[in-house]
PDB file of C-alpha atoms and ligand atoms in Angstrom:
ATOM      1  CA  MET A   1      87.267 101.205 121.791  1.00  0.00           C
ATOM      2  CA  THR A   2      89.492 103.460 123.842  1.00  0.00           C
ATOM      3  CA  LYS A   3      92.148 105.325 121.963  1.00  0.00           C
ATOM      4  CA  GLU A   4      95.573 103.772 121.989  1.00  0.00           C
ATOM      5  CA  ARG A   5      98.183 105.940 123.606  1.00  0.00           C
ATOM      6  CA  ILE A   6     101.534 106.544 121.944  1.00  0.00           C
ATOM      7  CA  LEU A   7     104.477 108.062 123.771  1.00  0.00           C
ATOM      8  CA  ILE A   8     106.988 110.007 121.664  1.00  0.00           C
ATOM      9  CA  ILE A   9     110.441 110.496 123.180  1.00  0.00           C
ATOM     10  CA  GLU A  10     112.216 112.903 120.857  1.00  0.00           C
ATOM     11  CA  ASP A  11     114.257 116.038 121.533  1.00  0.00           C
ATOM     12  CA  GLU A  12     113.779 117.585 118.087  1.00  0.00           C
ATOM     13  CA  VAL A  13     110.555 119.509 118.575  1.00  0.00           C
ATOM     14  CA  ASP A  14     109.687 119.772 114.853  1.00  0.00           C
ATOM     15  CA  ILE A  15     109.942 116.027 114.342  1.00  0.00           C
ATOM     16  CA  ALA A  16     108.055 115.298 117.554  1.00  0.00           C
ATOM     17  CA  ASN A  17     105.245 117.662 116.536  1.00  0.00           C
ATOM     18  CA  LEU A  18     105.040 116.166 113.053  1.00  0.00           C
ATOM     19  CA  MET A  19     104.739 112.682 114.507  1.00  0.00           C
ATOM     20  CA  ARG A  20     102.149 113.835 117.007  1.00  0.00           C
ATOM     21  CA  TYR A  21     100.081 115.577 114.345  1.00  0.00           C
ATOM     22  CA  ASN A  22      99.954 112.508 112.123  1.00  0.00           C
ATOM     23  CA  LEU A  23      99.294 110.057 114.924  1.00  0.00           C
ATOM     24  CA  GLU A  24      96.441 112.185 116.278  1.00  0.00           C
ATOM     25  CA  LEU A  25      95.031 112.413 112.770  1.00  0.00           C
ATOM     26  CA  HIS A  26      94.804 108.619 112.829  1.00  0.00           C
ATOM     27  CA  GLY A  27      93.004 108.533 116.137  1.00  0.00           C
ATOM     28  CA  TYR A  28      95.839 107.898 118.542  1.00  0.00           C
ATOM     29  CA  GLN A  29      96.273 109.687 121.828  1.00  0.00           C
ATOM     30  CA  VAL A  30      99.755 111.152 121.999  1.00  0.00           C
ATOM     31  CA  ASN A  31     102.101 112.249 124.754  1.00  0.00           C
ATOM     32  CA  MET A  32     105.520 113.753 124.183  1.00  0.00           C
ATOM     33  CA  ALA A  33     108.737 113.802 126.140  1.00  0.00           C
ATOM     34  CA  HIS A  34     111.793 115.743 125.008  1.00  0.00           C
ATOM     35  CA  THR A  35     114.378 114.028 127.200  1.00  0.00           C
ATOM     36  CA  GLY A  36     115.039 110.419 128.112  1.00  0.00           C
ATOM     37  CA  GLU A  37     114.363 111.046 131.794  1.00  0.00           C
ATOM     38  CA  GLU A  38     111.002 112.654 131.092  1.00  0.00           C
ATOM     39  CA  GLY A  39     110.194 109.772 128.750  1.00  0.00           C
ATOM     40  CA  LEU A  40     110.918 107.172 131.408  1.00  0.00           C
ATOM     41  CA  ASN A  41     108.648 108.946 133.890  1.00  0.00           C
ATOM     42  CA  LEU A  42     105.790 109.187 131.386  1.00  0.00           C
ATOM     43  CA  ALA A  43     106.204 105.566 130.331  1.00  0.00           C
ATOM     44  CA  LYS A  44     105.794 104.565 133.958  1.00  0.00           C
ATOM     45  CA  SER A  45     102.778 106.721 134.710  1.00  0.00           C
ATOM     46  CA  LEU A  46     100.872 106.549 131.398  1.00  0.00           C
ATOM     47  CA  HIS A  47     101.319 102.913 130.326  1.00  0.00           C
ATOM     48  CA  PRO A  48     101.403 103.759 126.589  1.00  0.00           C
ATOM     49  CA  SER A  49     100.484 101.127 123.991  1.00  0.00           C
ATOM     50  CA  LEU A  50     103.623 101.949 122.040  1.00  0.00           C
ATOM     51  CA  ILE A  51     106.738 104.086 122.411  1.00  0.00           C
ATOM     52  CA  LEU A  52     108.532 105.949 119.623  1.00  0.00           C
ATOM     53  CA  LEU A  53     112.039 106.428 120.915  1.00  0.00           C
ATOM     54  CA  ASP A  54     114.672 108.644 119.317  1.00  0.00           C
ATOM     55  CA  LEU A  55     118.148 107.168 119.508  1.00  0.00           C
ATOM     56  CA  MET A  56     120.069 110.452 119.760  1.00  0.00           C
ATOM     57  CA  LEU A  57     118.856 112.198 122.890  1.00  0.00           C
ATOM     58  CA  PRO A  58     120.757 114.633 125.109  1.00  0.00           C
ATOM     59  CA  GLY A  59     121.563 113.222 128.550  1.00  0.00           C
ATOM     60  CA  LEU A  60     120.223 109.707 128.741  1.00  0.00           C
ATOM     61  CA  ASP A  61     120.376 108.527 125.141  1.00  0.00           C
ATOM     62  CA  GLY A  62     117.820 106.317 123.405  1.00  0.00           C
ATOM     63  CA  GLU A  63     119.847 103.203 123.942  1.00  0.00           C
ATOM     64  CA  GLU A  64     119.977 103.645 127.704  1.00  0.00           C
ATOM     65  CA  VAL A  65     116.311 104.613 127.814  1.00  0.00           C
ATOM     66  CA  CYS A  66     115.447 101.443 125.896  1.00  0.00           C
ATOM     67  CA  ARG A  67     117.445  99.283 128.305  1.00  0.00           C
ATOM     68  CA  ILE A  68     115.750 100.844 131.326  1.00  0.00           C
ATOM     69  CA  LEU A  69     112.293 100.507 129.743  1.00  0.00           C
ATOM     70  CA  ARG A  70     112.941  96.828 129.209  1.00  0.00           C
ATOM     71  CA  LYS A  71     113.993  96.351 132.823  1.00  0.00           C
ATOM     72  CA  THR A  72     111.001  98.227 134.247  1.00  0.00           C
ATOM     73  CA  PRO A  73     107.968  96.008 134.981  1.00  0.00           C
ATOM     74  CA  GLU A  74     105.485  98.623 133.655  1.00  0.00           C
ATOM     75  CA  SER A  75     107.182  98.886 130.256  1.00  0.00           C
ATOM     76  CA  LYS A  76     108.866  95.506 129.869  1.00  0.00           C
ATOM     77  CA  GLU A  77     106.379  94.405 127.212  1.00  0.00           C
ATOM     78  CA  THR A  78     105.599  97.769 125.602  1.00  0.00           C
ATOM     79  CA  PRO A  79     106.370  97.808 121.866  1.00  0.00           C
ATOM     80  CA  ILE A  80     109.200 100.209 121.070  1.00  0.00           C
ATOM     81  CA  ILE A  81     110.058 101.696 117.686  1.00  0.00           C
ATOM     82  CA  MET A  82     113.569 103.112 117.686  1.00  0.00           C
ATOM     83  CA  VAL A  83     113.881 106.242 115.552  1.00  0.00           C
ATOM     84  CA  THR A  84     117.356 106.473 114.065  1.00  0.00           C
ATOM     85  CA  ALA A  85     119.255 108.844 111.836  1.00  0.00           C
ATOM     86  CA  LYS A  86     119.495 107.634 108.274  1.00  0.00           C
ATOM     87  CA  SER A  87     122.226 105.233 107.149  1.00  0.00           C
ATOM     88  CA  SER A  88     123.394 104.244 110.599  1.00  0.00           C
ATOM     89  CA  GLU A  89     123.071 100.502 110.166  1.00  0.00           C
ATOM     90  CA  ASN A  90     125.049  99.851 113.328  1.00  0.00           C
ATOM     91  CA  ASP A  91     122.607 101.906 115.357  1.00  0.00           C
ATOM     92  CA  VAL A  92     119.750  99.880 113.949  1.00  0.00           C
ATOM     93  CA  VAL A  93     121.301  96.533 114.812  1.00  0.00           C
ATOM     94  CA  GLN A  94     122.225  97.816 118.256  1.00  0.00           C
ATOM     95  CA  GLY A  95     118.723  99.181 118.784  1.00  0.00           C
ATOM     96  CA  LEU A  96     117.136  95.840 118.004  1.00  0.00           C
ATOM     97  CA  ASP A  97     119.742  94.094 120.159  1.00  0.00           C
ATOM     98  CA  ILE A  98     118.808  96.067 123.237  1.00  0.00           C
ATOM     99  CA  GLY A  99     115.137  95.281 122.902  1.00  0.00           C
ATOM    100  CA  ALA A 100     113.459  97.642 120.432  1.00  0.00           C
ATOM    101  CA  ASP A 101     110.806  95.881 118.319  1.00  0.00           C
ATOM    102  CA  ASP A 102     111.283  97.862 115.150  1.00  0.00           C
ATOM    103  CA  TYR A 103     113.102 100.894 113.871  1.00  0.00           C
ATOM    104  CA  LEU A 104     112.344 103.832 111.639  1.00  0.00           C
ATOM    105  CA  SER A 105     115.048 105.775 109.793  1.00  0.00           C
ATOM    106  CA  LYS A 106     114.845 109.549 109.544  1.00  0.00           C
ATOM    107  CA  PRO A 107     113.603 111.134 107.421  1.00  0.00           C
ATOM    108  CA  PHE A 108     110.400 109.125 107.121  1.00  0.00           C
ATOM    109  CA  SER A 109     107.063 109.877 105.508  1.00  0.00           C
ATOM    110  CA  PRO A 110     103.995 110.175 107.749  1.00  0.00           C
ATOM    111  CA  LYS A 111     102.429 107.246 105.886  1.00  0.00           C
ATOM    112  CA  ILE A 112     105.321 104.983 106.767  1.00  0.00           C
ATOM    113  CA  LEU A 113     105.200 106.122 110.384  1.00  0.00           C
ATOM    114  CA  ILE A 114     101.481 105.298 110.606  1.00  0.00           C
ATOM    115  CA  ALA A 115     101.943 101.987 108.802  1.00  0.00           C
ATOM    116  CA  ARG A 116     104.752 100.871 111.114  1.00  0.00           C
ATOM    117  CA  VAL A 117     102.922 101.922 114.265  1.00  0.00           C
ATOM    118  CA  GLY A 118      99.763 100.146 113.095  1.00  0.00           C
ATOM    119  CA  ALA A 119     101.653  96.988 112.119  1.00  0.00           C
ATOM    120  CA  LEU A 120     103.450  96.772 115.440  1.00  0.00           C
ATOM    121  CA  LEU A 121     100.275  97.366 117.463  1.00  0.00           C
ATOM    122  CA  ARG A 122      98.491  94.663 115.471  1.00  0.00           C
ATOM    123  CA  ARG A 123     101.384  92.294 115.947  1.00  0.00           C
ATOM    124  CA  ASN A 124     101.351  93.024 119.649  1.00  0.00           C
ATOM    125  CA  ARG A 125      97.637  92.287 119.834  1.00  0.00           C
ATOM    126  CA  GLY A 126      98.432  88.945 118.243  1.00  0.00           C
ATOM    127  CA  GLU A 127      96.528  89.687 115.078  1.00  0.00           C
ATOM    128  CA  GLU A 128      97.525  87.745 112.022  1.00  0.00           C
ATOM    129  CA  VAL A 129      99.313  89.558 109.257  1.00  0.00           C
ATOM    130  CA  GLU A 130      97.098  89.489 106.174  1.00  0.00           C
ATOM    131  CA  SER A 131      98.115  86.775 103.770  1.00  0.00           C
ATOM    132  CA  ASN A 132      98.603  89.218 100.902  1.00  0.00           C
ATOM    133  CA  GLU A 133     101.105  91.110 103.019  1.00  0.00           C
ATOM    134  CA  LYS A 134     103.862  88.569 102.725  1.00  0.00           C
ATOM    135  CA  VAL A 135     107.373  89.378 101.597  1.00  0.00           C
ATOM    136  CA  LEU A 136     107.754  89.231  97.803  1.00  0.00           C
ATOM    137  CA  ARG A 137     110.946  88.366  96.011  1.00  0.00           C
ATOM    138  CA  ILE A 138     111.299  88.884  92.279  1.00  0.00           C
ATOM    139  CA  HIS A 139     114.409  89.411  90.100  1.00  0.00           C
ATOM    140  CA  ASP A 140     116.438  89.819  93.343  1.00  0.00           C
ATOM    141  CA  ILE A 141     114.141  92.665  94.397  1.00  0.00           C
ATOM    142  CA  LEU A 142     112.893  92.075  97.928  1.00  0.00           C
ATOM    143  CA  ILE A 143     109.596  93.750  98.863  1.00  0.00           C
ATOM    144  CA  ASP A 144     108.578  93.714 102.519  1.00  0.00           C
ATOM    145  CA  PRO A 145     105.027  95.086 102.993  1.00  0.00           C
ATOM    146  CA  ASN A 146     105.204  94.962 106.764  1.00  0.00           C
ATOM    147  CA  ARG A 147     108.258  97.165 106.939  1.00  0.00           C
ATOM    148  CA  PHE A 148     107.462  99.129 103.765  1.00  0.00           C
ATOM    149  CA  GLU A 149     110.935  98.365 102.551  1.00  0.00           C
ATOM    150  CA  VAL A 150     112.429  97.383  99.226  1.00  0.00           C
ATOM    151  CA  GLU A 151     115.908  95.978  98.840  1.00  0.00           C
ATOM    152  CA  ILE A 152     117.993  95.075  95.829  1.00  0.00           C
ATOM    153  CA  SER A 153     121.079  92.999  96.675  1.00  0.00           C
ATOM    154  CA  ASN A 154     120.776  94.016 100.342  1.00  0.00           C
ATOM    155  CA  LYS A 155     120.661  97.725  99.468  1.00  0.00           C
ATOM    156  CA  LYS A 156     117.565  99.565 100.648  1.00  0.00           C
ATOM    157  CA  LEU A 157     115.696 101.768  98.200  1.00  0.00           C
ATOM    158  CA  ASP A 158     114.099 105.006  99.299  1.00  0.00           C
ATOM    159  CA  LEU A 159     110.623 104.745  97.767  1.00  0.00           C
ATOM    160  CA  THR A 160     107.608 106.898  98.491  1.00  0.00           C
ATOM    161  CA  TYR A 161     104.475 105.182  99.754  1.00  0.00           C
ATOM    162  CA  THR A 162     102.803 105.387  96.340  1.00  0.00           C
ATOM    163  CA  GLU A 163     105.863 104.038  94.516  1.00  0.00           C
ATOM    164  CA  PHE A 164     105.983 101.215  97.038  1.00  0.00           C
ATOM    165  CA  ARG A 165     102.326 100.301  96.491  1.00  0.00           C
ATOM    166  CA  LEU A 166     102.778 100.434  92.738  1.00  0.00           C
ATOM    167  CA  LEU A 167     105.790  98.136  92.801  1.00  0.00           C
ATOM    168  CA  GLN A 168     104.054  95.753  95.199  1.00  0.00           C
ATOM    169  CA  LEU A 169     100.982  95.574  92.970  1.00  0.00           C
ATOM    170  CA  LEU A 170     102.958  94.802  89.795  1.00  0.00           C
ATOM    171  CA  ALA A 171     105.249  92.322  91.568  1.00  0.00           C
ATOM    172  CA  LYS A 172     102.335  90.317  92.937  1.00  0.00           C
ATOM    173  CA  ARG A 173     101.451  89.179  89.403  1.00  0.00           C
ATOM    174  CA  PRO A 174     104.522  89.231  87.163  1.00  0.00           C
ATOM    175  CA  GLY A 175     103.625  89.280  83.472  1.00  0.00           C
ATOM    176  CA  TRP A 176     100.109  90.507  84.208  1.00  0.00           C
ATOM    177  CA  VAL A 177      99.207  93.814  82.595  1.00  0.00           C
ATOM    178  CA  PHE A 178      97.561  96.343  84.887  1.00  0.00           C
ATOM    179  CA  SER A 179      95.659  99.214  83.305  1.00  0.00           C
ATOM    180  CA  ARG A 180      96.136 102.687  84.733  1.00  0.00           C
ATOM    181  CA  GLN A 181      92.612 102.526  86.109  1.00  0.00           C
ATOM    182  CA  GLN A 182      93.344  99.236  87.903  1.00  0.00           C
ATOM    183  CA  ILE A 183      96.473 100.758  89.383  1.00  0.00           C
ATOM    184  CA  VAL A 184      94.541 103.818  90.557  1.00  0.00           C
ATOM    185  CA  ASP A 185      91.785 101.646  92.075  1.00  0.00           C
ATOM    186  CA  SER A 186      94.258  99.466  93.883  1.00  0.00           C
ATOM    187  CA  ILE A 187      96.302 102.304  95.331  1.00  0.00           C
ATOM    188  CA  ARG A 188      93.363 104.585  96.046  1.00  0.00           C
ATOM    189  CA  GLY A 189      92.160 102.052  98.608  1.00  0.00           C
ATOM    190  CA  ASP A 190      95.020 103.271 100.768  1.00  0.00           C
ATOM    191  CA  ASN A 191      93.702 106.855 100.758  1.00  0.00           C
ATOM    192  CA  CYS A 192      96.340 107.896  98.286  1.00  0.00           C
ATOM    193  CA  ALA A 193      95.688 110.695  95.844  1.00  0.00           C
ATOM    194  CA  VAL A 194      96.581 109.016  92.558  1.00  0.00           C
ATOM    195  CA  THR A 195      94.988 109.798  89.231  1.00  0.00           C
ATOM    196  CA  GLU A 196      95.287 107.892  85.938  1.00  0.00           C
ATOM    197  CA  ARG A 197      97.578 110.571  84.603  1.00  0.00           C
ATOM    198  CA  SER A 198      99.819 110.590  87.655  1.00  0.00           C
ATOM    199  CA  VAL A 199     100.373 106.834  87.328  1.00  0.00           C
ATOM    200  CA  ASP A 200     102.789 107.561  84.482  1.00  0.00           C
ATOM    201  CA  VAL A 201     104.704 110.002  86.659  1.00  0.00           C
ATOM    202  CA  GLN A 202     104.864 107.454  89.486  1.00  0.00           C
ATOM    203  CA  VAL A 203     106.183 104.811  87.095  1.00  0.00           C
ATOM    204  CA  VAL A 204     108.933 107.136  85.877  1.00  0.00           C
ATOM    205  CA  GLY A 205     109.965 107.845  89.470  1.00  0.00           C
ATOM    206  CA  LEU A 206     109.866 104.186  90.416  1.00  0.00           C
ATOM    207  CA  ARG A 207     111.966 103.113  87.419  1.00  0.00           C
ATOM    208  CA  LYS A 208     114.560 105.735  88.233  1.00  0.00           C
ATOM    209  CA  LYS A 209     114.907 104.495  91.808  1.00  0.00           C
ATOM    210  CA  LEU A 210     115.091 100.875  90.665  1.00  0.00           C
ATOM    211  CA  ARG A 211     118.069 101.880  88.496  1.00  0.00           C
ATOM    212  CA  SER A 212     119.141  98.957  86.300  1.00  0.00           C
ATOM    213  CA  HIS A 213     116.053  97.058  87.482  1.00  0.00           C
ATOM    214  CA  GLY A 214     113.823  99.863  86.211  1.00  0.00           C
ATOM    215  CA  LYS A 215     113.436  98.215  82.821  1.00  0.00           C
ATOM    216  CA  LEU A 216     111.621  95.333  84.544  1.00  0.00           C
ATOM    217  CA  VAL A 217     108.639  97.658  84.871  1.00  0.00           C
ATOM    218  CA  GLU A 218     107.415  97.399  81.293  1.00  0.00           C
ATOM    219  CA  THR A 219     105.074  99.697  79.422  1.00  0.00           C
ATOM    220  CA  VAL A 220     102.374  97.920  77.453  1.00  0.00           C
ATOM    221  CA  ARG A 221     101.423 100.492  74.860  1.00  0.00           C
ATOM    222  CA  GLY A 222      97.808 101.570  75.019  1.00  0.00           C
ATOM    223  CA  VAL A 223      97.087  99.338  77.994  1.00  0.00           C
ATOM    224  CA  GLY A 224      99.218  99.943  81.061  1.00  0.00           C
ATOM    225  CA  TYR A 225     102.132  98.439  82.914  1.00  0.00           C
ATOM    226  CA  ARG A 226     103.474  95.075  83.976  1.00  0.00           C
ATOM    227  CA  MET A 227     106.386  93.539  85.855  1.00  0.00           C
ATOM    228  CA  LYS A 228     108.560  91.435  83.607  1.00  0.00           C
ATOM    229  CA  GLU A 229     108.291  87.746  84.363  1.00  0.00           C
ATOM    230  CA  GLU A 230     111.305  85.949  85.789  1.00  0.00           C
TER     231      GLU A 230
HETATM  232 CA1   CA B   1     117.515 113.507 118.539  1.00  0.00          CA
END
């Protein structure tokens, strides 16, 4: 299989390099543009499989670039992930309105970047989303595995990848007790460095971020952890 090509349009060199490094690590071919104009030219000549487009660019901004990409025959159908500054909900809505397929808020972890890129490429190839990757809703906590997002009463939580996987695992079977070893086995499948001992640390972090919902993650003494049943 030929490598899929990703085009990064981002003026902040550090962020662009970080994205490139992680994408290349996962077998993608990467090209970078630091201005909107350069990005448009590369999109036309390289036919990338996916474009990561920063919203705040000098000169032609991300919004304009997105509009032009959508009007250009060569890039009309190319999946676009809009990269936005954190907490700018309006930017996100606007980005999706003008034709981006997904968005990523800065700062993001490399794992979330890779997951989003992979999910969008799969979706674009028409591959089915795995059945265990459906959105979970429990105690008004919303867990979206495709977007790696967790919301409580419409407020997004900022979880790490490991915390996310832990919460997702427990929420899939409320009331079921998972031993530390089961948790490690389940999360390790995602190439995550988790040990039995670090599970406790992850749980503490997760509870803290869940705030008043943290007590729903129950400790079962001598055994492990479970999500309280509804
Ligand atoms: Ca920028």
